Short mmCIF file of C-alpha atoms and ligand atoms in Angstrom, two decimals:
data_model
loop_
_atom_site.label_atom_id
_atom_site.label_comp_id
_atom_site.label_asym_id
_atom_site.label_seq_id
_atom_site.Cartn_x
_atom_site.Cartn_y
_atom_site.Cartn_z
CA MET U 29 138.54 69.14 49.07
CA SER U 30 139.79 68.85 45.15
CA SER U 31 141.28 65.56 43.78
CA SER U 32 144.78 67.45 43.95
CA ALA U 33 144.75 68.23 47.57
CA ARG U 34 148.27 67.47 49.09
CA THR U 35 148.99 64.81 51.71
CA VAL U 36 152.43 64.81 52.10
CA SER U 37 153.25 65.97 55.65
CA GLU U 38 154.34 69.41 56.06
CA PHE U 39 156.19 68.81 59.56
CA THR U 40 158.39 65.88 57.72
CA ASN U 41 158.74 67.28 54.62
CA THR U 42 162.04 65.84 52.84
CA ASN U 43 163.55 68.95 52.36
CA LEU U 44 163.38 69.93 55.98
CA GLU U 45 167.09 68.26 58.16
CA PRO U 46 166.35 68.50 61.62
CA LEU U 47 168.25 71.04 63.47
CA LEU U 48 166.74 71.68 66.95
CA THR U 49 164.00 69.34 68.49
CA ALA U 50 161.23 70.71 69.88
CA GLU U 51 161.61 69.40 73.74
CA GLN U 52 165.46 70.33 73.11
CA ILE U 53 164.12 74.06 72.29
CA GLN U 54 161.76 73.81 75.56
CA ALA U 55 164.79 73.15 77.67
CA ARG U 56 166.71 76.18 76.75
CA ILE U 57 163.68 78.60 77.58
CA ALA U 58 162.89 77.05 80.83
CA GLU U 59 166.37 78.27 81.77
CA LEU U 60 166.22 81.24 79.93
CA GLY U 61 162.93 82.16 81.95
CA ALA U 62 164.81 81.64 85.21
CA GLU U 63 167.32 83.80 84.32
CA ILE U 64 164.89 87.05 82.96
CA ALA U 65 163.19 86.12 86.19
CA ARG U 66 166.77 86.65 88.25
CA ASP U 67 167.73 89.37 86.59
CA TYR U 68 164.51 91.56 85.83
CA ALA U 69 163.29 90.16 89.40
CA GLY U 70 161.02 93.43 91.11
CA ARG U 71 161.21 95.00 87.72
CA ASP U 72 158.03 95.53 85.30
CA PRO U 73 159.92 95.21 81.82
CA LEU U 74 158.22 95.01 78.74
CA LEU U 75 158.75 92.43 76.83
CA ILE U 76 158.98 93.47 72.87
CA GLY U 77 158.34 90.86 70.08
CA VAL U 78 159.27 91.31 66.77
CA LEU U 79 156.58 90.18 64.45
CA LYS U 80 156.32 87.57 62.97
CA GLY U 81 159.06 85.55 63.45
CA ALA U 82 159.68 85.33 66.90
CA VAL U 83 156.04 85.23 68.08
CA VAL U 84 156.86 81.61 68.73
CA PHE U 85 159.48 82.58 70.70
CA ILE U 86 157.71 85.08 72.66
CA SER U 87 155.20 83.60 73.75
CA ASP U 88 156.76 80.52 75.10
CA LEU U 89 158.91 82.73 76.61
CA MET U 90 156.37 84.91 78.47
CA ARG U 91 155.30 81.37 80.03
CA ALA U 92 158.32 80.54 81.06
CA THR U 93 159.33 83.75 82.39
CA ASP U 94 157.33 83.85 86.82
CA LEU U 95 157.99 87.93 86.23
CA ARG U 96 155.07 90.71 86.50
CA LEU U 97 155.76 92.12 82.77
CA GLY U 98 153.88 93.70 80.15
CA VAL U 99 153.97 92.27 76.19
CA GLU U 100 153.65 94.45 72.53
CA PHE U 101 154.87 93.84 69.13
CA ILE U 102 157.16 95.73 66.90
CA ALA U 103 157.12 94.64 63.11
CA ILE U 104 160.07 95.50 60.60
CA SER U 105 160.92 94.88 57.48
CA SER U 106 164.62 94.63 55.61
CA TYR U 107 164.12 95.11 51.86
CA GLY U 108 165.41 92.17 50.21
CA SER U 109 164.18 88.41 48.98
CA SER U 110 163.43 86.14 51.90
CA THR U 111 166.79 84.40 51.97
CA ARG U 112 168.82 87.29 52.51
CA THR U 113 168.60 90.64 54.23
CA SER U 114 169.94 93.83 52.55
CA GLY U 115 170.51 96.66 55.24
CA GLU U 116 167.46 99.18 55.14
CA VAL U 117 164.91 98.91 57.73
CA GLN U 118 162.07 100.80 58.20
CA ILE U 119 159.22 99.76 61.01
CA VAL U 120 155.64 98.78 59.29
CA LYS U 121 154.27 98.37 62.84
CA ASP U 122 155.19 100.56 65.72
CA LEU U 123 154.36 99.78 68.97
CA ASP U 124 151.48 101.06 70.76
CA VAL U 125 152.69 102.48 73.87
CA ALA U 126 155.25 105.28 75.16
CA ILE U 127 159.04 103.56 76.25
CA GLU U 128 160.09 106.34 77.99
CA GLY U 129 161.72 105.18 81.76
CA ARG U 130 160.95 101.19 81.05
CA ASP U 131 163.16 98.51 80.88
CA ILE U 132 162.67 96.41 77.41
CA LEU U 133 163.83 93.47 76.31
CA VAL U 134 163.61 92.91 72.82
CA VAL U 135 162.53 89.23 71.64
CA GLU U 136 163.68 88.08 68.05
CA ASP U 137 163.93 85.19 66.58
CA ILE U 138 167.23 84.48 64.88
CA LEU U 139 170.24 86.93 64.51
CA ASP U 140 171.84 87.28 60.83
CA THR U 141 174.14 90.09 59.52
CA GLY U 142 172.69 91.85 62.99
CA LEU U 143 171.57 95.09 60.39
CA THR U 144 167.67 94.39 62.05
CA LEU U 145 168.88 94.29 65.65
CA SER U 146 171.20 97.15 65.71
CA TYR U 147 168.89 99.31 63.66
CA LEU U 148 165.92 98.95 66.59
CA LEU U 149 167.78 98.54 69.64
CA ALA U 150 169.18 101.95 68.86
CA ASN U 151 165.78 103.10 67.70
CA LEU U 152 164.09 101.99 71.06
CA HIS U 153 167.30 103.44 72.95
CA ALA U 154 166.46 106.50 71.55
CA ARG U 155 163.31 106.89 72.87
CA GLY U 156 164.34 107.05 76.20
CA ALA U 157 163.87 103.62 77.41
CA ARG U 158 165.42 102.78 80.75
CA SER U 159 167.29 99.68 79.33
CA VAL U 160 167.29 97.76 75.97
CA LYS U 161 168.29 94.10 76.23
CA LEU U 162 168.11 91.34 73.76
CA ALA U 163 166.81 87.82 74.03
CA ALA U 164 167.44 86.14 70.41
CA LEU U 165 166.63 82.42 69.98
CA LEU U 166 168.98 81.88 68.02
CA ASP U 167 172.87 82.85 66.75
CA LYS U 168 174.52 82.59 63.19
CA HIS U 169 177.27 84.49 64.04
CA GLU U 170 179.25 83.76 61.31
CA ARG U 171 177.12 86.13 59.22
CA ARG U 172 177.45 88.75 61.31
CA VAL U 173 177.72 92.33 59.81
CA ARG U 174 177.28 94.73 62.94
CA GLU U 175 178.34 93.64 66.28
CA VAL U 176 174.69 93.36 68.38
CA HIS U 177 175.18 92.02 72.31
CA ILE U 178 173.00 89.15 73.34
CA ASP U 179 172.07 89.16 76.48
CA TYR U 180 169.76 85.67 76.54
CA LEU U 181 170.39 83.35 73.38
CA GLY U 182 168.84 80.33 73.13
CA PHE U 183 171.19 78.34 70.60
CA ARG U 184 173.92 79.53 68.36
CA ILE U 185 174.01 77.90 64.84
CA PRO U 186 175.82 77.00 61.80
CA ASP U 187 175.70 79.53 58.77
CA ALA U 188 172.76 77.47 56.84
CA PHE U 189 169.13 78.83 56.65
CA VAL U 190 166.44 77.48 59.08
CA VAL U 191 162.64 77.58 59.25
CA GLY U 192 160.54 76.65 61.80
CA TYR U 193 159.50 77.64 65.11
CA GLY U 194 158.44 80.55 63.66
CA LEU U 195 160.62 81.59 61.37
CA ASP U 196 159.77 81.33 57.74
CA PHE U 197 161.12 80.52 53.80
CA ALA U 198 158.71 82.65 51.67
CA GLU U 199 155.96 82.65 54.83
CA ARG U 200 155.41 78.76 54.84
CA TYR U 201 156.94 76.69 57.20
CA ARG U 202 156.28 78.97 60.69
CA ASN U 203 154.23 76.06 62.43
CA LEU U 204 156.69 73.57 62.11
CA PRO U 205 157.19 72.53 66.06
CA TYR U 206 161.36 72.30 66.10
CA ILE U 207 163.95 74.14 64.32
CA ALA U 208 165.08 72.51 60.96
CA ILE U 209 167.49 73.63 57.83
CA LEU U 210 166.01 73.81 54.57
CA ARG U 211 168.05 71.39 52.20
CA ASP U 212 166.50 73.45 48.83
CA PRO U 213 164.72 76.61 49.27
CA GLU U 214 164.09 76.18 45.09
CA SER U 215 161.66 72.93 45.73
P1 IMP Y 10 169.87 90.36 60.25
O1 IMP Y 10 168.95 91.54 59.81
O2 IMP Y 10 170.34 90.18 59.16
O3 IMP Y 10 170.25 90.01 61.58
O4 IMP Y 10 168.19 88.96 59.61
C1 IMP Y 10 167.30 88.55 60.90
C2 IMP Y 10 166.11 88.71 60.11
O5 IMP Y 10 166.02 88.32 58.84
C3 IMP Y 10 165.37 87.83 60.81
O6 IMP Y 10 164.85 88.72 62.21
C4 IMP Y 10 165.19 86.51 60.19
O7 IMP Y 10 163.64 87.66 60.31
C5 IMP Y 10 165.40 86.83 59.34
N1 IMP Y 10 166.62 85.70 59.03
C6 IMP Y 10 167.50 85.86 58.97
N2 IMP Y 10 168.21 84.28 58.71
C7 IMP Y 10 166.81 83.28 58.78
C8 IMP Y 10 166.71 82.44 58.46
O8 IMP Y 10 167.60 81.10 58.96
N3 IMP Y 10 165.62 81.66 58.19
C9 IMP Y 10 164.31 82.03 58.87
N4 IMP Y 10 164.54 83.59 58.37
C10 IMP Y 10 165.78 84.13 59.02
MG1 MG Y 11 162.15 88.07 61.95
#
């Protein structure tokens, strides 16, 4: 290890203002999982996680959902800087399976403008899915440009840039076990 190795804790960085604790997140996910299991009873939904932000959420949500289900992933890029979404959307890693006739539950980390999800939900509908619903951990509702219905919502949050629990700033902070507001993205 070089002499310049960082010794500062990543999880207690002073640039992070805690917003939701790991315990609050787990308690809400237990409720969402129970609700999903009830709503889809007797069916075999396919959970589609949106890479990479939703990876942590989907891994906890599927274990809170006592149901026969499948899991797939899709990756989407919305061009622009890391704190803004431009509205241009492209699928960069598509599903490996056909979804015709399936009950789809898209699992996303956060809805901001709604542009990414409105594109994705329409795209999945067009492939002949029987139903397409959405679970989102966070909703920054004030910033919505395109209305998107969230069937299973974790938390509504203020208009601030948040990181942790899968959410990143320039690929950093996905590993925080809680969600924090990033005070100064430049530091
Ligand atoms: P939308 O198309 O504006 O709804 O953008 C949603 C995507 O932007 C999310 O899936 C995130 O990848 C990213 N995003 C939006 N707000 C935040 C944030 O506060 N922190 C981290 N990523 C965010
Ligand atoms: Mg995302």
